[in-house]
Coordinates of C-alpha atoms in Angstrom, one line a residue:
Chain J
M1 CA 17.8 12.3 31.0
N2 CA 17.7 11.4 34.8
G3 CA 19.5 14.5 35.5
D4 CA 16.2 16.2 34.6
Y5 CA 14.8 15.1 37.7
Q6 CA 17.2 16.8 40.3
M7 CA 16.7 20.3 38.1
N8 CA 14.4 22.7 39.3
P9 CA 11.0 22.8 37.9
V10 CA 11.2 25.7 35.9
S11 CA 14.1 24.7 33.7
R12 CA 13.0 21.1 33.5
Y13 CA 10.0 22.6 31.6
F14 CA 11.8 24.6 29.2
R15 CA 14.7 21.7 28.7
N16 CA 11.4 19.3 27.8
I17 CA 10.2 21.9 25.4
W18 CA 13.4 23.3 23.9
R19 CA 14.6 19.1 23.9
G20 CA 11.1 18.1 22.2
F21 CA 11.4 20.8 19.6
W22 CA 15.0 19.8 18.8
T23 CA 13.7 15.9 18.5
V24 CA 11.2 17.1 16.0
L25 CA 13.7 18.9 14.0
V26 CA 15.8 15.3 14.1
G27 CA 13.2 13.8 13.1
M28 CA 12.2 15.4 10.4
K29 CA 16.0 15.7 9.1
V30 CA 16.2 11.6 9.5
T31 CA 12.4 11.8 7.1
M32 CA 13.9 13.8 5.0
R33 CA 17.3 12.1 4.6
H34 CA 15.0 9.1 3.8
L35 CA 12.9 11.2 0.7
F36 CA 15.6 11.3 -1.4
T37 CA 17.0 7.7 -0.1
P38 CA 16.6 4.8 -3.2
A39 CA 13.3 2.9 -2.8
V40 CA 13.8 -0.5 -1.5
T41 CA 11.0 -1.8 -3.7
V42 CA 12.2 -4.3 -6.9
Q43 CA 8.7 -3.7 -8.9
Y44 CA 8.4 -7.1 -9.5
P45 CA 6.8 -7.8 -13.3
D46 CA 9.6 -5.4 -14.6
A47 CA 12.2 -5.9 -12.2
R48 CA 12.7 -9.4 -9.9
M49 CA 15.2 -10.2 -7.8
T50 CA 18.0 -12.8 -8.6
I51 CA 17.1 -16.3 -6.9
P52 CA 18.9 -17.8 -4.5
E53 CA 21.6 -20.1 -6.6
R54 CA 20.0 -23.4 -3.9
G55 CA 16.4 -22.3 -4.0
R56 CA 13.2 -24.1 -4.8
N57 CA 11.3 -23.9 -7.1
R58 CA 9.8 -25.9 -10.0
L59 CA 11.3 -29.0 -10.3
Y60 CA 13.0 -30.0 -14.2
V61 CA 13.2 -33.6 -15.5
N62 CA 16.1 -34.7 -18.0
M63 CA 14.7 -37.6 -19.2
D64 CA 18.2 -38.5 -21.4
D65 CA 19.1 -39.0 -18.6
C66 CA 16.5 -40.8 -16.4
I67 CA 17.1 -44.2 -15.9
G68 CA 13.3 -44.9 -14.7
C69 CA 14.6 -46.0 -10.9
N70 CA 11.8 -44.4 -9.4
Q71 CA 14.1 -43.5 -6.3
C72 CA 12.7 -39.6 -6.5
G73 CA 9.3 -41.0 -6.8
M74 CA 9.9 -42.9 -3.7
A75 CA 11.4 -40.2 -1.3
C76 CA 8.6 -37.9 -2.6
P77 CA 7.4 -37.3 0.8
V78 CA 3.8 -36.1 -0.2
D79 CA 4.0 -39.3 -3.9
C80 CA 3.7 -36.3 -6.4
I81 CA 5.4 -38.5 -8.5
T82 CA 4.1 -40.7 -10.6
I83 CA 6.9 -43.0 -12.4
E84 CA 6.1 -46.0 -14.9
T85 CA 7.9 -48.2 -16.9
A86 CA 8.4 -50.5 -19.4
K87 CA 11.0 -53.1 -20.0
S88 CA 12.9 -52.2 -23.1
L89 CA 13.8 -55.8 -26.0
P90 CA 17.6 -56.8 -25.9
T91 CA 17.1 -55.7 -29.2
E92 CA 16.5 -52.3 -28.3
D93 CA 20.0 -49.7 -27.7
L94 CA 18.1 -46.8 -25.3
G95 CA 22.0 -45.7 -25.1
T96 CA 23.2 -44.8 -22.0
T97 CA 22.6 -42.1 -19.6
S98 CA 25.5 -38.4 -19.5
T99 CA 26.3 -40.1 -16.2
G100 CA 27.6 -43.2 -18.4
Q101 CA 25.1 -45.3 -17.0
K102 CA 23.3 -47.9 -19.0
K103 CA 19.5 -46.9 -19.5
R104 CA 17.5 -50.3 -19.4
L105 CA 14.1 -49.3 -18.8
W106 CA 11.5 -47.1 -21.1
V107 CA 10.1 -44.1 -19.2
T108 CA 6.7 -44.7 -19.8
K109 CA 5.1 -41.8 -17.7
F110 CA 7.0 -39.2 -15.5
D111 CA 4.5 -37.2 -14.0
I112 CA 4.9 -34.8 -11.2
D113 CA 1.7 -33.1 -10.0
F114 CA 3.4 -29.3 -8.6
A115 CA -0.2 -28.5 -7.3
K116 CA 1.1 -31.4 -4.8
C117 CA 5.1 -30.4 -4.6
C118 CA 5.9 -28.7 -1.5
Y119 CA 9.5 -28.0 -2.7
C120 CA 11.2 -29.6 -0.1
G121 CA 13.5 -30.7 -2.5
L122 CA 13.8 -34.6 -1.0
C123 CA 14.0 -35.8 -5.1
V124 CA 16.8 -34.2 -6.3
P125 CA 20.0 -35.7 -3.8
P126 CA 18.9 -39.2 -4.7
C127 CA 19.1 -39.6 -8.0
P128 CA 21.6 -41.7 -9.3
T129 CA 22.2 -39.5 -12.9
E130 CA 21.0 -35.8 -11.8
C131 CA 18.9 -35.8 -14.1
I132 CA 16.1 -34.5 -12.0
Y133 CA 16.8 -31.6 -9.9
M134 CA 15.6 -27.7 -9.6
T135 CA 14.6 -24.9 -11.8
D136 CA 14.8 -21.2 -10.5
V137 CA 10.8 -21.0 -12.7
Y138 CA 8.4 -19.6 -9.8
E139 CA 6.1 -18.1 -12.4
F140 CA 4.0 -21.2 -13.2
S141 CA 0.3 -20.5 -11.9
E142 CA -2.8 -21.6 -13.6
Y143 CA -6.4 -21.3 -13.5
D144 CA -7.0 -24.7 -13.4
R145 CA -5.7 -27.3 -10.8
S146 CA -5.2 -30.3 -13.6
K147 CA -3.3 -28.5 -15.5
L148 CA -0.4 -28.2 -13.0
N149 CA 0.3 -32.0 -13.5
Y150 CA 3.4 -31.6 -16.1
S151 CA 4.5 -35.1 -17.9
F152 CA 8.4 -35.4 -18.6
I153 CA 8.6 -38.1 -20.6
T154 CA 9.5 -37.7 -24.3
L155 CA 7.5 -40.5 -25.4
S156 CA 4.4 -39.7 -27.6
P157 CA 1.5 -41.2 -25.7
D158 CA 1.2 -43.7 -28.6
E159 CA 5.0 -44.7 -28.1
A160 CA 4.3 -45.6 -24.6
A161 CA 1.3 -47.4 -25.2
A162 CA 3.4 -49.1 -27.8
K163 CA 6.5 -49.7 -25.3
V164 CA 4.5 -50.9 -23.0
E165 CA 2.4 -53.5 -25.1
Q166 CA 5.8 -54.5 -26.5
A167 CA 7.1 -55.4 -23.3
K168 CA 4.3 -57.3 -22.2
A169 CA 4.2 -59.3 -25.2
A170 CA 7.8 -60.3 -24.4
E171 CA 6.7 -61.1 -21.1
R172 CA 4.3 -63.2 -22.3
E173 CA 6.8 -64.3 -25.4
A174 CA 9.1 -65.3 -22.2
A175 CA 6.9 -66.8 -19.8
A176 CA 5.3 -69.3 -22.8
K177 CA 8.7 -70.1 -23.9
K178 CA 9.9 -70.7 -20.7
A179 CA 6.5 -73.0 -19.6
A180 CA 7.5 -74.5 -22.8
A181 CA 10.3 -75.4 -21.9
A182 CA 8.6 -76.8 -18.4
A183 CA 6.8 -78.4 -20.3
A184 CA 9.2 -80.2 -22.3
A185 CA 11.9 -80.9 -19.6
A186 CA 8.1 -82.5 -17.6
A187 CA 6.8 -84.8 -20.4
Q188 CA 10.8 -85.9 -21.2
K189 CA 11.0 -86.5 -17.2
A190 CA 7.7 -87.9 -16.9
A191 CA 5.9 -88.6 -20.7
Q192 CA 2.9 -86.7 -19.1
P193 CA 2.7 -83.3 -20.6
A194 CA -1.4 -83.0 -19.5
P195 CA -1.5 -81.1 -15.6
V196 CA 0.5 -78.5 -16.9
P197 CA -2.3 -76.7 -19.7
A198 CA -5.0 -78.0 -17.3
S199 CA -3.8 -76.8 -13.9
A200 CA -3.2 -73.3 -16.0
Q201 CA -6.1 -73.4 -17.4
A202 CA -7.7 -73.8 -13.6
Q203 CA -5.5 -70.5 -12.6
S204 CA -7.0 -68.3 -15.0
Q205 CA -10.9 -69.4 -14.3
P206 CA -10.7 -67.4 -11.4
Q207 CA -9.5 -64.3 -13.6
S208 CA -12.3 -63.7 -15.5
T209 CA -14.8 -62.8 -12.8
V210 CA -12.7 -60.1 -12.0
P211 CA -13.9 -57.2 -14.6
A212 CA -10.7 -55.2 -14.9
T213 CA -8.2 -57.9 -16.5
K214 CA -8.4 -58.1 -20.3
P215 CA -10.5 -60.6 -22.4
E216 CA -7.3 -60.4 -24.7
T217 CA -5.0 -61.0 -21.6
Q218 CA -6.2 -64.6 -21.2
Q219 CA -7.0 -65.2 -24.6
A220 CA -3.6 -64.3 -25.7
S221 CA -2.1 -66.3 -22.5
P222 CA -4.0 -69.8 -22.6
A223 CA -1.3 -72.3 -22.0
A224 CA 1.0 -70.1 -20.6
A225 CA 1.8 -69.2 -16.5
P226 CA -1.0 -66.4 -16.5
E227 CA 0.8 -64.9 -13.4
P228 CA 3.4 -62.4 -14.3
S229 CA 1.6 -61.3 -17.7
R230 CA -1.8 -60.7 -16.1
D231 CA -0.5 -58.5 -13.8
N232 CA 1.5 -56.6 -16.1
G233 CA -1.0 -56.2 -18.6
A234 CA -3.5 -54.4 -15.8
E235 CA -0.8 -52.5 -15.0
A236 CA -0.2 -51.3 -18.5
D237 CA -3.7 -50.9 -19.2
K238 CA -4.2 -48.3 -16.2
N239 CA -1.1 -46.8 -17.1
V240 CA -2.7 -46.0 -21.0
S241 CA -5.9 -45.1 -19.3
L242 CA -4.2 -42.1 -17.1
K243 CA -2.5 -40.8 -20.1
E244 CA -5.2 -40.4 -21.8
K245 CA -7.7 -39.1 -18.9
S246 CA -4.0 -37.0 -18.4
E247 CA -4.2 -35.3 -22.1
Chain W
M1 CA -11.3 45.8 -5.8
H2 CA -9.6 43.0 -4.6
N3 CA -11.7 40.4 -7.2
F4 CA -11.1 40.3 -10.2
I5 CA -14.7 39.2 -11.3
T6 CA -16.6 41.1 -9.3
Q7 CA -15.3 44.3 -10.3
Y8 CA -16.0 42.5 -14.3
L9 CA -19.5 41.4 -13.4
G10 CA -20.6 43.4 -10.8
T11 CA -21.2 42.1 -7.1
G12 CA -24.5 40.6 -8.7
F13 CA -25.9 36.8 -8.7
L14 CA -23.1 36.1 -12.1
G15 CA -20.5 37.7 -10.0
G16 CA -20.9 36.2 -7.1
L17 CA -21.8 32.8 -8.1
L18 CA -18.8 32.9 -10.1
S19 CA -16.4 34.1 -7.5
A20 CA -17.6 31.8 -5.3
V21 CA -17.3 28.8 -7.4
L22 CA -13.8 29.9 -7.7
P23 CA -11.9 28.4 -4.8
L24 CA -13.8 24.8 -5.6
L25 CA -12.1 24.9 -9.4
F26 CA -8.7 25.3 -7.6
I27 CA -9.6 22.6 -4.5
L28 CA -10.7 19.7 -6.6
P29 CA -7.6 20.1 -8.6
Y30 CA -5.3 20.7 -5.4
A31 CA -6.6 18.0 -3.3
L32 CA -5.8 14.9 -6.1
V33 CA -2.7 16.5 -6.2
T34 CA -2.1 16.7 -2.9
I35 CA -3.7 13.1 -2.4
W36 CA -0.7 12.0 -5.0
L37 CA 1.9 14.4 -3.1
E38 CA 1.2 12.6 0.1
L39 CA 0.9 8.8 -1.0
K40 CA 4.0 9.2 -3.0
I41 CA 6.2 11.5 -0.3
S42 CA 4.8 8.7 2.9
A43 CA 5.9 6.7 0.1
H44 CA 10.2 7.9 -0.7
M45 CA 10.2 8.9 3.1
Q46 CA 9.8 4.5 4.1
D47 CA 11.9 3.8 1.5
R48 CA 8.8 2.7 -0.7
V49 CA 7.9 3.8 -3.9
G50 CA 4.4 4.0 -3.8
P51 CA 1.7 3.9 -6.5
M52 CA 3.3 3.2 -10.1
R53 CA 0.9 2.2 -12.2
T54 CA -2.0 3.6 -12.2
G55 CA -1.4 5.8 -15.3
K56 CA 1.7 5.2 -16.4
W57 CA 4.5 7.8 -15.3
H58 CA 4.8 7.2 -11.3
G59 CA 1.3 6.4 -10.5
W60 CA 0.0 10.2 -11.2
A61 CA -4.2 8.8 -11.9
Q62 CA -4.0 7.1 -8.3
P63 CA -6.2 9.9 -6.7
I64 CA -8.0 9.7 -9.6
A65 CA -9.1 5.8 -9.4
D66 CA -9.8 6.6 -6.2
V67 CA -12.6 9.0 -6.7
T68 CA -13.7 7.2 -9.5
K69 CA -14.1 4.3 -6.9
L70 CA -15.6 6.3 -4.1
I71 CA -18.3 7.5 -6.5
Q72 CA -19.3 4.4 -7.5
K73 CA -19.5 2.9 -3.9
E74 CA -22.7 2.2 -1.8
D75 CA -24.0 4.9 0.4
I76 CA -24.4 3.3 3.6
I77 CA -26.6 4.8 6.5
P78 CA -26.1 3.1 9.5
A79 CA -29.9 1.9 10.7
A80 CA -29.2 3.0 14.2
A81 CA -28.3 6.3 13.2
D82 CA -29.6 9.4 13.4
K83 CA -30.7 9.6 9.0
A84 CA -31.1 13.4 8.9
L85 CA -27.9 14.4 10.7
Y86 CA -25.7 11.5 9.4
L87 CA -26.8 12.9 6.3
L88 CA -25.6 16.4 6.7
A89 CA -22.4 16.2 8.5
P90 CA -20.2 15.9 5.5
A91 CA -21.5 18.8 3.9
L92 CA -21.4 20.9 6.7
V93 CA -18.0 19.8 7.5
F94 CA -16.8 20.7 3.9
T95 CA -18.6 23.6 4.6
G96 CA -16.7 25.0 7.3
A97 CA -13.9 24.3 5.1
Y98 CA -14.7 25.9 1.7
A99 CA -16.2 28.5 3.5
A100 CA -12.5 29.4 5.0
Y101 CA -11.7 30.2 1.2
A102 CA -14.1 32.8 1.0
A103 CA -10.8 35.3 2.8
I104 CA -7.8 33.5 1.9
P105 CA -5.9 36.7 -0.7
F106 CA -5.2 34.2 -3.8
S107 CA -3.5 36.5 -5.5
P108 CA -3.6 41.2 -5.2
A109 CA -6.6 41.0 -7.6
Y110 CA -8.2 37.8 -6.4
I111 CA -9.6 37.3 -2.7
G112 CA -13.8 36.2 -2.0
A113 CA -14.3 38.8 0.1
D114 CA -12.4 41.8 0.8
I115 CA -13.8 41.9 4.5
N116 CA -12.3 43.7 7.2
L117 CA -12.5 41.5 9.8
G118 CA -11.0 38.5 7.3
I119 CA -9.2 36.8 9.5
F120 CA -11.6 36.6 12.2
Y121 CA -14.2 35.0 9.9
I122 CA -11.7 32.7 9.1
V123 CA -11.2 31.0 13.1
A124 CA -15.0 31.6 12.9
V125 CA -15.8 29.2 10.3
S126 CA -13.1 26.9 11.1
A127 CA -15.2 25.7 13.7
I128 CA -18.0 25.2 12.3
V129 CA -15.7 21.7 11.1
V130 CA -15.8 20.8 14.8
L131 CA -19.9 21.2 14.6
G132 CA -20.0 18.9 11.0
I133 CA -17.7 16.8 13.3
L134 CA -19.6 16.2 16.2
M135 CA -22.9 15.8 14.6
A136 CA -20.8 13.0 12.3
G137 CA -19.9 10.7 15.8
W138 CA -22.5 11.7 17.5
S139 CA -25.4 10.5 14.7
S140 CA -23.3 7.7 13.9
N141 CA -24.4 6.0 16.6
N142 CA -21.3 4.2 17.3
K143 CA -19.2 4.1 20.3
W144 CA -15.9 5.0 17.8
S145 CA -17.6 7.5 16.1
L146 CA -18.4 9.1 19.2
L147 CA -15.0 9.0 21.0
G148 CA -13.5 10.3 18.0
A149 CA -15.8 13.2 17.7
M150 CA -15.4 14.2 21.5
R151 CA -11.3 14.4 21.1
T152 CA -12.0 16.3 17.7
A153 CA -14.3 18.8 19.7
A154 CA -11.5 18.2 22.8
Q155 CA -8.3 18.8 20.8
L156 CA -9.9 21.9 18.6
V157 CA -11.2 24.1 21.6
S158 CA -8.0 23.6 23.0
Y159 CA -5.9 24.4 19.6
E160 CA -8.2 27.4 18.8
I161 CA -6.6 29.7 21.5
P162 CA -3.0 29.8 21.0
S163 CA -3.8 29.5 17.5
S164 CA -5.9 32.3 17.8
L165 CA -2.9 34.4 20.0
A166 CA -0.6 33.8 17.6
I167 CA -3.1 35.4 15.1
L168 CA -3.5 37.6 17.1
A169 CA 0.6 39.1 17.3
V170 CA 0.5 39.2 13.9
V171 CA -2.5 41.7 13.8
M172 CA -1.2 43.9 16.1
V173 CA 1.9 44.4 14.3
A174 CA -0.3 44.5 10.7
G175 CA -2.9 46.9 12.3
S176 CA -5.8 45.2 10.4
F177 CA -8.1 42.0 10.3
N178 CA -8.0 41.7 6.6
L179 CA -5.5 39.3 4.9
N180 CA -5.0 41.5 2.3
D181 CA -4.1 44.5 3.8
I182 CA -1.6 42.0 6.4
C183 CA 0.0 40.5 3.2
A184 CA -0.1 44.1 1.7
A185 CA 1.7 45.5 4.8
Q186 CA 4.8 42.5 4.0
S187 CA 5.7 43.8 0.1
G188 CA 9.0 44.1 -0.4
W189 CA 11.9 41.9 0.0
F190 CA 11.4 38.5 1.8
W191 CA 13.0 40.4 4.7
N192 CA 9.9 42.4 5.0
W193 CA 7.9 39.1 5.9
F194 CA 6.2 38.8 9.4
V195 CA 8.1 35.7 10.4
F196 CA 11.1 37.0 10.0
G197 CA 9.8 40.5 12.1
K198 CA 10.6 42.1 15.8
F199 CA 13.2 38.9 15.9
P200 CA 12.0 35.9 17.4
F201 CA 8.6 36.8 18.4
L202 CA 7.1 36.4 15.2
F203 CA 9.3 33.4 14.7
I204 CA 7.8 31.5 17.4
T205 CA 3.8 32.6 16.9
F206 CA 4.8 31.3 13.5
I207 CA 5.6 28.0 15.3
I208 CA 2.9 28.6 17.7
Y209 CA 0.2 29.4 15.1
F210 CA 1.8 26.0 12.7
I211 CA 1.7 23.7 15.3
A212 CA -2.1 25.1 16.7
S213 CA -2.8 24.3 13.0
L214 CA -1.9 21.1 12.8
A215 CA -4.2 20.1 15.4
E216 CA -7.0 21.9 14.0
T217 CA -6.5 19.8 10.7
N218 CA -6.5 16.8 12.3
R219 CA -3.4 15.5 11.0
A220 CA -0.5 13.2 12.4
P221 CA 1.0 14.4 15.6
F222 CA -2.6 15.6 16.1
D223 CA -4.5 12.6 14.8
I224 CA -6.4 11.2 17.6
P225 CA -9.8 11.8 16.1
E226 CA -9.1 9.5 13.5
A227 CA -6.7 7.2 15.2
E228 CA -6.7 3.7 13.2
S229 CA -5.1 1.9 15.3
E230 CA -7.7 3.0 18.7
L231 CA -10.3 4.4 16.9
V232 CA -10.6 2.1 14.0
A233 CA -11.2 5.7 12.5
G234 CA -13.2 7.7 14.1
Y235 CA -15.9 10.8 13.5
H236 CA -16.2 9.2 9.9
T237 CA -15.7 5.0 10.6
E238 CA -19.4 4.6 9.5
Y239 CA -19.1 7.2 6.6
S240 CA -18.6 5.9 3.1
G241 CA -18.6 6.4 -0.7
M242 CA -18.9 9.7 -1.3
R243 CA -19.2 11.3 2.1
F244 CA -16.5 9.8 3.0
A245 CA -15.0 11.1 -0.2
F246 CA -16.1 14.5 1.4
F247 CA -14.5 14.0 5.3
Y248 CA -11.7 13.3 2.7
L249 CA -11.5 16.7 0.6
A250 CA -12.5 18.6 3.9
E251 CA -9.1 17.4 5.2
Y252 CA -7.0 18.0 2.7
G253 CA -9.3 21.4 2.0
N254 CA -8.5 22.6 5.5
M255 CA -4.9 21.3 5.5
F256 CA -4.6 24.0 2.0
V257 CA -6.3 26.8 3.9
V258 CA -4.3 26.8 7.6
A259 CA -2.0 26.9 4.9
G260 CA -3.0 30.0 3.4
V261 CA -3.4 31.7 6.4
A262 CA 0.0 30.7 7.6
A263 CA 1.6 31.6 4.2
A264 CA -0.7 35.3 4.1
L265 CA 0.3 35.9 7.8
F266 CA 3.9 35.1 7.9
F267 CA 5.3 35.0 4.8
G268 CA 4.1 38.3 2.7
G269 CA 1.0 35.7 1.3
W270 CA 1.2 37.0 -2.6
N271 CA 4.2 39.1 -2.6
S272 CA 6.6 38.4 -4.2
P273 CA 10.1 37.0 -2.6
F274 CA 11.8 39.7 -5.0
G275 CA 10.6 43.0 -3.7
V276 CA 8.6 44.1 -7.5
Y277 CA 10.5 41.1 -9.5
L278 CA 7.8 39.0 -10.9
S279 CA 4.9 40.3 -8.7
G280 CA 1.4 41.0 -10.1
P281 CA -1.6 39.7 -10.3
V282 CA -0.9 36.2 -12.1
W283 CA 2.3 36.1 -10.5
G284 CA 1.1 37.1 -6.8
A285 CA -1.5 33.7 -7.3
F286 CA 1.4 31.7 -8.3
W287 CA 3.6 32.8 -5.1
M288 CA 0.7 32.6 -3.0
I289 CA -0.1 29.0 -4.0
S290 CA 3.7 27.5 -3.4
K291 CA 3.9 29.6 -0.7
A292 CA 1.1 27.4 1.1
M293 CA 2.2 24.2 -0.8
V294 CA 5.6 25.0 0.5
L295 CA 3.4 24.5 4.1
V296 CA 1.6 21.4 2.9
F297 CA 4.9 19.7 2.3
V298 CA 6.3 20.6 5.7
Q299 CA 2.3 18.9 6.9
I300 CA 3.0 15.8 5.2
W301 CA 6.3 15.8 6.3
L302 CA 5.5 16.3 9.7
R303 CA 2.9 13.7 9.7
W304 CA 5.6 10.8 8.1
T305 CA 7.7 12.0 11.1
L306 CA 6.0 12.2 14.3
P307 CA 4.0 9.2 16.3
R308 CA 0.6 10.0 17.1
F309 CA 0.1 12.7 20.7
R310 CA -1.1 10.7 23.7
V311 CA -4.6 12.8 24.7
D312 CA -2.9 14.0 27.6
Q313 CA 0.9 14.9 26.0
L314 CA -1.9 16.3 23.8
M315 CA -4.3 19.0 25.9
Y316 CA -0.6 19.5 28.1
L317 CA 1.6 21.0 24.7
S318 CA -1.7 23.0 24.1
W319 CA -2.3 24.1 27.5
K320 CA 1.3 24.2 29.1
I321 CA 3.3 24.9 26.7
L322 CA 1.4 26.9 24.1
T323 CA -0.8 28.9 25.5
P324 CA 1.7 30.3 27.8
F325 CA 4.0 31.1 24.9
A326 CA 1.8 32.9 23.3
L327 CA 0.5 35.0 25.5
V328 CA 3.7 36.1 26.4
N329 CA 4.4 36.1 23.1
I330 CA 1.8 38.5 22.6
F331 CA 2.4 40.4 25.3
A332 CA 6.1 41.3 24.2
V333 CA 5.0 41.5 20.5
G334 CA 2.5 44.8 21.9
L335 CA 5.5 46.2 23.7
W336 CA 7.9 46.1 20.8
V337 CA 4.7 47.7 19.2
V338 CA 3.5 50.5 21.5
L339 CA 7.5 51.4 22.0
R340 CA 8.7 51.6 18.4

């Protein structure tokens, strides 16, 4: 090209024309070749590209392996995983996970809200049993945002509520037993059992002004140390009501 | 008699009307097919697939859907527009494009008007398109439209000179302005076509005419009048709905006009490439339309190959290259014709 400017103007003129003509033909050859090159388009709903092996799409939780440890929920940066659990009775056998860990908790709620999920995959590595993982499903759009809140528990809502109730009852029983044992021990020691129920009532009285606590909880535990059972009961209540709402 | 309609129905109202409407019956399906072809060819040249869904088979119904959409759309007239000119412009542009069909010899048995100055007439009525585009640009009262219209006027006026000179060279060889006579002068095998005649002068003439005709249809690489990236859409920025469709139809109509003229002047028009084999009125129409469609394809091909010219490059090409070459060419061809 630089040589062109040392040429005399006439040959530069003709050379320019020839070059223009020639490069148009070269360009036409290129486009003609591409006309018969297979298109790179993948016609999506009819044909799909393969998802990369480690692609991050919709999560799945294999509840058979879940021990309800909530490590995934704690790892989640956007708090889209909600897990609630209830203790199993000593008589119940929940089996073991495929990694050989013994399951001790009933998972009464395992919700992942995919409207919130940012598909970062941070929930996957903490799982001790490798039960939460990314699948290759990426088509799950919904018209209603609430439908993106997926529930993974295998228990039915009624079963889950029953498990919560059962755990609560066991808790109460244990607390009552403990209180009775403590009372017996105290009575044995000082032969003065009177102050225990009095203090328990004094503690439970301010709770009755709080509307969220259930009256039956208080009625059921008149003498027992109310602290743990009340907490548990309120949480279980929330549990059930949320469950109903989500359905 | 070169028009079978007027032959049977006379040159009265009915015969005149029918022979005037016949090209329209050709243009409408032709435009749909060519729009679809352009969509598909441009897509495949860019390694895409283009429309695939409309009408199931390779999106064949896409232009029909587009036209249906355009018909349904609101006809918007800008408040500041000069209403009378604004409304008239698309009709005028289409008239200019359609009027040229009168003198195109579709077949030995059909030419809208078998006039002695056929090619001259086509060059003349094509200039109406410039008027229509200027009207559209001016009356839109929009800077983009006006700039586009002014560019169109500059471009079309510049390129009419080399294209007219190129046509004159052919007219000298054929000895007639009548496109039917020019076609008849190329009868026989394909080596009688003018593109191979007086080698290489008429071939150069064809190149000059083809480049100039690209510029006259306002298509890439000569699409600065409607350069999307600088002028939105040039003179038809403000148009919508059916009026926009008219501009579109006129553009595709014009493409066929210049391709048909090139086919008639340089590629034997309705002549069969194989002498008398496969010749006749119906085959004549087939050959004429196929030759023109091949040239339309080359227009599309070039459009998706070349980038847009700059305004100074456009003027350089016309005034400093095409016009001098056309002049030398016409001189050489004239000398050859005289000395023979």
